[in-house]
XYZ file of N, CA and C in Angstrom:
237
model
N -148.525 -23.993 96.802
C -149.082 -23.353 97.978
C -148.030 -22.487 98.684
N -146.818 -23.028 98.837
C -145.765 -22.281 99.528
C -145.425 -21.001 98.768
N -145.354 -21.082 97.441
C -145.043 -19.911 96.640
C -146.150 -18.862 96.766
N -147.396 -19.302 96.778
C -148.519 -18.373 96.930
C -148.429 -17.653 98.270
N -148.116 -18.388 99.333
C -147.982 -17.790 100.657
C -146.843 -16.776 100.684
N -145.741 -17.093 100.033
C -144.604 -16.178 99.972
C -144.998 -14.865 99.304
N -145.679 -14.941 98.166
C -146.109 -13.724 97.471
C -147.121 -12.929 98.291
N -148.029 -13.621 98.973
C -149.006 -12.931 99.825
C -148.303 -12.172 100.939
N -147.304 -12.795 101.553
C -146.566 -12.134 102.631
C -145.774 -10.941 102.118
N -145.188 -11.100 100.942
C -144.435 -9.982 100.367
C -145.361 -8.797 100.090
N -146.521 -9.053 99.580
C -147.490 -7.982 99.323
C -147.970 -7.373 100.637
N -148.114 -8.182 101.679
C -148.557 -7.684 102.976
C -147.569 -6.669 103.548
N -146.288 -6.847 103.292
C -145.288 -5.881 103.762
C -145.538 -4.523 103.116
N -145.818 -4.516 101.826
C -146.103 -3.246 101.136
C -147.351 -2.580 101.733
N -148.385 -3.358 102.003
C -149.595 -2.798 102.602
C -149.323 -2.258 104.006
N -148.469 -2.959 104.766
C -148.120 -2.506 106.099
C -147.404 -1.155 106.031
N -146.500 -0.999 105.077
C -145.794 0.278 104.934
C -146.780 1.383 104.615
N -147.732 1.108 103.752
C -148.745 2.130 103.424
C -149.554 2.536 104.654
N -149.864 1.566 105.530
C -150.620 1.884 106.747
C -149.763 2.645 107.746
N -148.508 2.225 107.908
C -147.622 2.869 108.878
C -147.140 4.237 108.417
N -147.038 4.424 107.113
C -146.530 5.674 106.542
C -147.532 6.225 105.528
N -148.684 6.684 105.999
C -149.675 7.216 105.053
C -149.081 8.380 104.259
N -149.460 8.468 103.022
C -148.938 9.511 102.155
C -147.610 9.139 101.516
N -147.206 7.885 101.700
C -145.942 7.418 101.127
C -146.201 6.445 99.992
N -145.275 6.432 99.066
C -145.319 5.485 97.974
C -144.115 4.556 98.057
N -144.192 3.458 97.334
C -143.105 2.482 97.312
C -142.694 2.250 95.861
N -141.434 2.509 95.577
C -140.861 2.197 94.277
C -140.003 0.958 94.479
N -140.294 -0.105 93.747
C -139.566 -1.355 93.969
C -138.695 -1.707 92.775
N -137.630 -2.447 93.079
C -136.706 -2.903 92.038
C -136.190 -4.278 92.411
N -135.957 -5.072 91.409
C -135.301 -6.363 91.585
C -133.844 -6.134 91.197
N -132.933 -6.510 92.075
C -131.519 -6.240 91.851
C -130.761 -7.561 91.760
N -129.921 -7.666 90.776
C -129.056 -8.835 90.628
C -127.634 -8.362 90.336
N -126.713 -8.707 91.217
C -125.327 -8.275 91.088
C -124.372 -9.413 91.411
N -123.149 -9.348 90.887
C -122.137 -10.279 91.378
C -121.916 -9.988 92.870
N -121.684 -11.008 93.658
C -121.495 -10.812 95.099
C -120.409 -9.790 95.395
N -119.398 -9.719 94.566
C -118.298 -8.777 94.796
C -118.734 -7.319 94.674
N -119.893 -7.056 94.087
C -120.381 -5.686 93.887
C -121.484 -5.286 94.867
N -122.015 -6.225 95.633
C -123.167 -5.947 96.503
C -122.835 -4.902 97.552
N -121.715 -5.023 98.241
C -121.379 -4.084 99.307
C -121.279 -2.648 98.788
N -120.600 -2.445 97.665
C -120.471 -1.106 97.090
C -121.833 -0.562 96.669
N -122.671 -1.423 96.107
C -124.013 -1.006 95.699
C -124.830 -0.537 96.903
N -124.801 -1.314 97.982
C -125.559 -0.946 99.180
C -125.042 0.350 99.790
N -123.731 0.534 99.798
C -123.148 1.771 100.330
C -123.593 2.969 99.495
N -123.509 2.850 98.177
C -123.910 3.955 97.293
C -125.408 4.242 97.420
N -126.210 3.191 97.529
C -127.649 3.367 97.713
C -127.932 4.144 98.994
N -127.226 3.794 100.069
C -127.403 4.491 101.340
C -127.004 5.957 101.219
N -125.880 6.237 100.568
C -125.431 7.619 100.370
C -126.473 8.436 99.602
N -126.971 7.872 98.513
C -127.951 8.585 97.687
C -129.280 8.770 98.408
N -129.704 7.760 99.157
C -130.977 7.884 99.861
C -130.887 8.956 100.950
N -129.749 9.027 101.646
C -129.584 10.069 102.665
C -129.521 11.452 102.023
N -128.793 11.563 100.931
C -128.657 12.843 100.231
C -130.011 13.365 99.752
N -130.881 12.449 99.303
C -132.164 12.855 98.726
C -133.344 12.695 99.675
N -133.092 12.283 100.915
C -134.165 12.159 101.902
C -135.156 11.053 101.589
N -134.664 9.965 101.035
C -135.533 8.844 100.674
C -135.126 7.633 101.505
N -136.100 7.020 102.156
C -135.829 5.802 102.902
C -135.723 4.636 101.931
N -134.786 3.738 102.196
C -134.676 2.544 101.368
C -134.710 1.300 102.245
N -135.214 0.242 101.670
C -135.272 -1.064 102.330
C -134.732 -2.082 101.339
N -133.774 -2.846 101.763
C -133.237 -3.936 100.943
C -133.528 -5.235 101.679
N -134.076 -6.200 100.969
C -134.416 -7.461 101.624
C -134.412 -8.588 100.608
N -134.475 -9.783 101.116
C -134.546 -10.948 100.247
C -133.329 -11.827 100.417
N -132.970 -12.485 99.360
C -131.892 -13.469 99.351
C -130.603 -12.828 98.862
N -130.144 -11.846 99.618
C -128.994 -11.033 99.213
C -127.706 -11.849 99.127
N -127.653 -12.976 99.830
C -126.456 -13.813 99.834
C -126.087 -14.389 98.480
N -127.025 -14.416 97.542
C -126.693 -14.904 96.198
C -126.620 -13.763 95.177
N -126.663 -12.510 95.683
C -126.541 -11.357 94.794
C -127.848 -10.890 94.205
N -128.951 -11.542 94.551
C -130.280 -11.149 94.068
C -131.104 -10.701 95.263
N -131.669 -9.512 95.154
C -132.469 -9.016 96.269
C -133.461 -7.975 95.773
N -134.255 -7.498 96.688
C -135.313 -6.539 96.389
C -134.977 -5.222 97.067
N -135.118 -4.157 96.330
C -134.891 -2.833 96.883
C -136.149 -2.006 96.785
N -136.472 -1.350 97.877
C -137.628 -0.453 97.886
C -137.176 0.940 98.267
N -137.699 1.926 97.588
C -137.510 3.327 97.953
C -138.866 3.831 98.442
N -138.888 4.319 99.664
C -140.115 4.860 100.262
C -140.053 6.377 100.094
N -141.057 6.949 99.488
C -141.035 8.379 99.207
C -142.390 8.993 99.537
N -142.385 10.306 99.731
C -143.610 11.039 99.987
C -144.326 11.283 98.673
N -145.598 10.935 98.629
C -146.361 11.079 97.384
C -146.455 12.547 96.936
N -146.475 13.459 97.870
C -146.624 14.878 97.539
C -145.300 15.558 97.193
N -144.184 14.875 97.389
C -142.875 15.452 97.109
C -142.660 15.493 95.594
N -142.503 16.679 95.049
C -142.364 16.838 93.597
C -140.914 16.810 93.127
N -139.951 16.606 94.050
C -138.528 16.552 93.684
C -138.243 15.438 92.703
């Protein structure tokens, strides 16, 4: 039951983003890194997202090196 609730809540976040940002899509990734590499990865992700005008969201259990990354993009953007 707890696992089902967790997945339902995670999906609800994606639906909320679609409602708050109509015309946007979500590209998701599961990321697993050694803890020593997480900070550099997040910094590089931020640099690339700013350079390309893409919003990113990182969430989850980042303290163990495993987390979820989302890139929010405009559906009509052909870049």
